[in-house]
PDB file of C-alpha atoms in Angstrom:
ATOM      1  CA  UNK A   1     -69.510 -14.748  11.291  1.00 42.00           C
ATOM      2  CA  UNK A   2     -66.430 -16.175  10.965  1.00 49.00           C
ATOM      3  CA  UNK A   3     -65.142 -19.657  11.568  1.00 53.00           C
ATOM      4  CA  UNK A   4     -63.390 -19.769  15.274  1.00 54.00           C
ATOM      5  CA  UNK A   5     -59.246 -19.503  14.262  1.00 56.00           C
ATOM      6  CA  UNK A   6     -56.702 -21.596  16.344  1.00 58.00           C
ATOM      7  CA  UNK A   7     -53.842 -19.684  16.586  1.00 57.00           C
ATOM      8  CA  UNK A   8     -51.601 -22.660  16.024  1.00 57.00           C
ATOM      9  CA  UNK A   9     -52.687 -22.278  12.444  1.00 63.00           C
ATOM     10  CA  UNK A  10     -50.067 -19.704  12.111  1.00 62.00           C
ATOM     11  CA  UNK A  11     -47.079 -22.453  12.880  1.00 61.00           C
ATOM     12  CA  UNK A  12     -46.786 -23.931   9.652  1.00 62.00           C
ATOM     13  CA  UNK A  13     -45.922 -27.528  10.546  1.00 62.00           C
ATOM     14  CA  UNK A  14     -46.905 -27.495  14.206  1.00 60.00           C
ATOM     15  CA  UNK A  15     -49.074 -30.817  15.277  1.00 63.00           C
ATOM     16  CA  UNK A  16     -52.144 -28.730  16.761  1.00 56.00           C
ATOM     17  CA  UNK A  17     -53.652 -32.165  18.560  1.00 59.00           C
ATOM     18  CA  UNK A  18     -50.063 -32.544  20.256  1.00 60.00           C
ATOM     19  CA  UNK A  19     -49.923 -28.821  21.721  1.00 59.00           C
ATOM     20  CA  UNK A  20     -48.869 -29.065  25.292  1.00 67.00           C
ATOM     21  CA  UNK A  21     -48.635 -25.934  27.989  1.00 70.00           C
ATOM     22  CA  UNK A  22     -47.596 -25.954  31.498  1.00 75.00           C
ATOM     23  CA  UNK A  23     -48.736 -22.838  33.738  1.00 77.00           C
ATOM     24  CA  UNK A  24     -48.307 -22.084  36.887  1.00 82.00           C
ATOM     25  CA  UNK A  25     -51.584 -23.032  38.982  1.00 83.00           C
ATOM     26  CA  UNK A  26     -51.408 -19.265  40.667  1.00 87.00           C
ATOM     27  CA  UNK A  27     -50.712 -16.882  38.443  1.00 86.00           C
ATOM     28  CA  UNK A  28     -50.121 -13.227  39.133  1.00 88.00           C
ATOM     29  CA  UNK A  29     -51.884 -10.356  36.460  1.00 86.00           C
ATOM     30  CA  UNK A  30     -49.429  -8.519  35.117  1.00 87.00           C
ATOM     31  CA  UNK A  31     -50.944  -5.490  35.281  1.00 87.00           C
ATOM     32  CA  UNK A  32     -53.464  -5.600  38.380  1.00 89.00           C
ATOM     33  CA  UNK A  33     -50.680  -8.011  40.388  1.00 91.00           C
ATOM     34  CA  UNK A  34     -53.529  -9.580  41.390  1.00 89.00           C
ATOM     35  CA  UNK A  35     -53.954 -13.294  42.334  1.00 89.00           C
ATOM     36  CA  UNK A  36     -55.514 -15.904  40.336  1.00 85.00           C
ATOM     37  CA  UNK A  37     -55.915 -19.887  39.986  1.00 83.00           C
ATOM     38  CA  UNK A  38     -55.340 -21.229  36.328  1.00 77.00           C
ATOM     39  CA  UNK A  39     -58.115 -23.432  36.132  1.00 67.00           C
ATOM     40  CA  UNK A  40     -57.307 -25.206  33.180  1.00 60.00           C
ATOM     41  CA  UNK A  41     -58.501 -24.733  29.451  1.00 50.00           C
ATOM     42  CA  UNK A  42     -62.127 -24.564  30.033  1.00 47.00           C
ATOM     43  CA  UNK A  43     -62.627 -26.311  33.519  1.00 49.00           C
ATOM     44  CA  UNK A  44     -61.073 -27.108  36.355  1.00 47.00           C
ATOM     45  CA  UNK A  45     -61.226 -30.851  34.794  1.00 49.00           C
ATOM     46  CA  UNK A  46     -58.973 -29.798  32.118  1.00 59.00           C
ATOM     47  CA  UNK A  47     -55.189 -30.536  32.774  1.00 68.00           C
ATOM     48  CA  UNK A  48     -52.705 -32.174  34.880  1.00 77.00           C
ATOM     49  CA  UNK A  49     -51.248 -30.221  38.384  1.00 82.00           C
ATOM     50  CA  UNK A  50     -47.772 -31.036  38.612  1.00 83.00           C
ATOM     51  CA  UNK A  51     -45.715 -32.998  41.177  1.00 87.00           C
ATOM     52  CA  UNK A  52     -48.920 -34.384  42.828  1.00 88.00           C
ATOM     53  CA  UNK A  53     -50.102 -37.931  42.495  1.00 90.00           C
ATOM     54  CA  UNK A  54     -53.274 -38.594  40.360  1.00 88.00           C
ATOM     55  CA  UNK A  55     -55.458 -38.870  43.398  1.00 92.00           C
ATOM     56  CA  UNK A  56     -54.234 -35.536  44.677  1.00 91.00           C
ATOM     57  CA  UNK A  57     -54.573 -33.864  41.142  1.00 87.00           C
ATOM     58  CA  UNK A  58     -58.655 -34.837  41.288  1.00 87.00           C
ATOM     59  CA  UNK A  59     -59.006 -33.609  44.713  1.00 90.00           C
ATOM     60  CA  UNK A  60     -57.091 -30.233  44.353  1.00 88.00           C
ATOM     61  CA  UNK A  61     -59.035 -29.637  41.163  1.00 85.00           C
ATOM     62  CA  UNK A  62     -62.298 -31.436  42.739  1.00 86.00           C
ATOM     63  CA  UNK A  63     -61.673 -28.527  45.685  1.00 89.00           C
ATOM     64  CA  UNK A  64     -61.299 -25.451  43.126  1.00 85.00           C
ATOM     65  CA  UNK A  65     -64.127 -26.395  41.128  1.00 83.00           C
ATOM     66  CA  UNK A  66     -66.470 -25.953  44.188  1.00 86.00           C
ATOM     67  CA  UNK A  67     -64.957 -23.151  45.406  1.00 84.00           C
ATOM     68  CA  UNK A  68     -65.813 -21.319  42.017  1.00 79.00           C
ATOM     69  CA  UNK A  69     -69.393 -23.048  42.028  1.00 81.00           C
ATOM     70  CA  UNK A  70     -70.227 -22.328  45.587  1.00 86.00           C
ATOM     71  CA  UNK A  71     -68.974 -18.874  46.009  1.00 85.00           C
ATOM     72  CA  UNK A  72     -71.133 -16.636  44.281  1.00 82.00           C
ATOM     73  CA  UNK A  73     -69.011 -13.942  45.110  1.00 84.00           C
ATOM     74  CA  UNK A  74     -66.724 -15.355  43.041  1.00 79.00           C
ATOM     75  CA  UNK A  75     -68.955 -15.157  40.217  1.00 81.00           C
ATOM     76  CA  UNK A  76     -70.714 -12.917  37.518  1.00 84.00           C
ATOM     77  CA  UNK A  77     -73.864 -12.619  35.954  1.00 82.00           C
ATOM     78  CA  UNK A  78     -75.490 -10.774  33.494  1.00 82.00           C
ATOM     79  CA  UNK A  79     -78.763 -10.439  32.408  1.00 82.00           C
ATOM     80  CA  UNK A  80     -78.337  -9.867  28.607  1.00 81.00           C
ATOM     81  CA  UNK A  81     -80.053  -6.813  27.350  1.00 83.00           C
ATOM     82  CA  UNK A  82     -80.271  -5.235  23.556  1.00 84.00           C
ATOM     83  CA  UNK A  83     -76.532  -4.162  22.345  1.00 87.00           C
ATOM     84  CA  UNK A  84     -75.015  -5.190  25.867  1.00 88.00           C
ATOM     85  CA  UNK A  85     -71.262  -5.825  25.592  1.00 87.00           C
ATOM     86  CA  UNK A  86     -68.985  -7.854  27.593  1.00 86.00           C
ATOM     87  CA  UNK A  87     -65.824  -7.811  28.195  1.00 86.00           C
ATOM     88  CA  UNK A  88     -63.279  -9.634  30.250  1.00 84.00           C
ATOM     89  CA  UNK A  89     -59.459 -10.417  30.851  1.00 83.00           C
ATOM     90  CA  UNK A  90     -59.021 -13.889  30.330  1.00 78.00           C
ATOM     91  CA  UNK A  91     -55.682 -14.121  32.739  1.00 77.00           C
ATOM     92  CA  UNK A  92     -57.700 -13.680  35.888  1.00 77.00           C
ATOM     93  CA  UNK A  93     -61.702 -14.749  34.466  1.00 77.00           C
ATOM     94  CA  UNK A  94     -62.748 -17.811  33.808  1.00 74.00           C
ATOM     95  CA  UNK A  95     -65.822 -17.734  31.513  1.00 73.00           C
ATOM     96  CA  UNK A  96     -68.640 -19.990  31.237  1.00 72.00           C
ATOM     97  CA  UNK A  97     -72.020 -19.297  29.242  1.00 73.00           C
ATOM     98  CA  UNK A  98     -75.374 -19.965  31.744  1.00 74.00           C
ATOM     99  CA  UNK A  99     -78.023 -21.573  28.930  1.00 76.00           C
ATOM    100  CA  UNK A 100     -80.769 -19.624  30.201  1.00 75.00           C
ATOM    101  CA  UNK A 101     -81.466 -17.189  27.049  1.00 73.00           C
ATOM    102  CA  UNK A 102     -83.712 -17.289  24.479  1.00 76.00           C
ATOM    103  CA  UNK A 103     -83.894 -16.312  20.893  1.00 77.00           C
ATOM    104  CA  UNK A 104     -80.910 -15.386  18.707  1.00 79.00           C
ATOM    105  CA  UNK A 105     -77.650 -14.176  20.137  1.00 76.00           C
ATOM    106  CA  UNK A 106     -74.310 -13.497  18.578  1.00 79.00           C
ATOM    107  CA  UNK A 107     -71.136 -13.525  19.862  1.00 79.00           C
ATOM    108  CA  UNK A 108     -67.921 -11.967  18.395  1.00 81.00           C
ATOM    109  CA  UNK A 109     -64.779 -12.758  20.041  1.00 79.00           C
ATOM    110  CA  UNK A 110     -61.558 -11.230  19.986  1.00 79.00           C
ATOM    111  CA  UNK A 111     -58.297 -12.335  21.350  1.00 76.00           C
ATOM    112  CA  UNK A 112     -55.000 -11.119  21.975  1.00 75.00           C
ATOM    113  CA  UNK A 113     -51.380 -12.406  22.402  1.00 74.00           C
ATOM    114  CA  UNK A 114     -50.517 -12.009  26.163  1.00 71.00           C
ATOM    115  CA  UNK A 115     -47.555 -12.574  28.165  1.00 75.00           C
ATOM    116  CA  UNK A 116     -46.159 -15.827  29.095  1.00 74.00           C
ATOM    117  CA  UNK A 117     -48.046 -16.478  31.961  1.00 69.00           C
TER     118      UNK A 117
END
């Protein structure tokens, strides 16, 4: 399998470690015009919520992060089975692997560009 790619390797010149986004902490899906919270890069820990203090920032993001542990509608899980497939759109999922799998497994992922959010 192949190496995971950061897109920024494209940008000739471009200081990956410096990259810097802002989004919008409710986005709307383009397509679905459905309602979601950005929740960061990988966790709700991830990133800064503008034009709140610091303490506010940890509690707003303290707040989301048990609303997407505790709310199990909120949440999906899959039992893994031979040649299952998943698939997801990252602009309204959040996705986090459950270690609770044995033997090998192999993931392929494949991204697209998508709007600015």
């Amino acid at each position: 399998m192949p190496p995971s790619i950061n897109p920024l390797d494209k940008f000739p010149g471009k200081d990956k470690d410096a990259y810097e986004a802002v989004h919008p902490l409710v986005r709307t899906n383009p397509v679905t015009g459905w309602k979601s919270l950005f929740t960061g890069v990988n966790s709700p820990r991830d990133g800064w919520i503008n034009g709140v203090t610091e303490r506010e920032n940890e509690i707003l993001k303290d707040y989301f992060k048990q609303l997407f542990v505790e709310n199990h509608d909120l949440q999906v899980r899959n039992r893994w089975g031979k040649d299952d497939i998943a698939i997801w759109d990252d602009r309204s999922v959040d996705h986090v692997a459950t270690n609770d799998y044995f033997g090998k497994r192999t993931a392929y992922r494949v991204s697209s560009v998508g709007e600015k959010p």
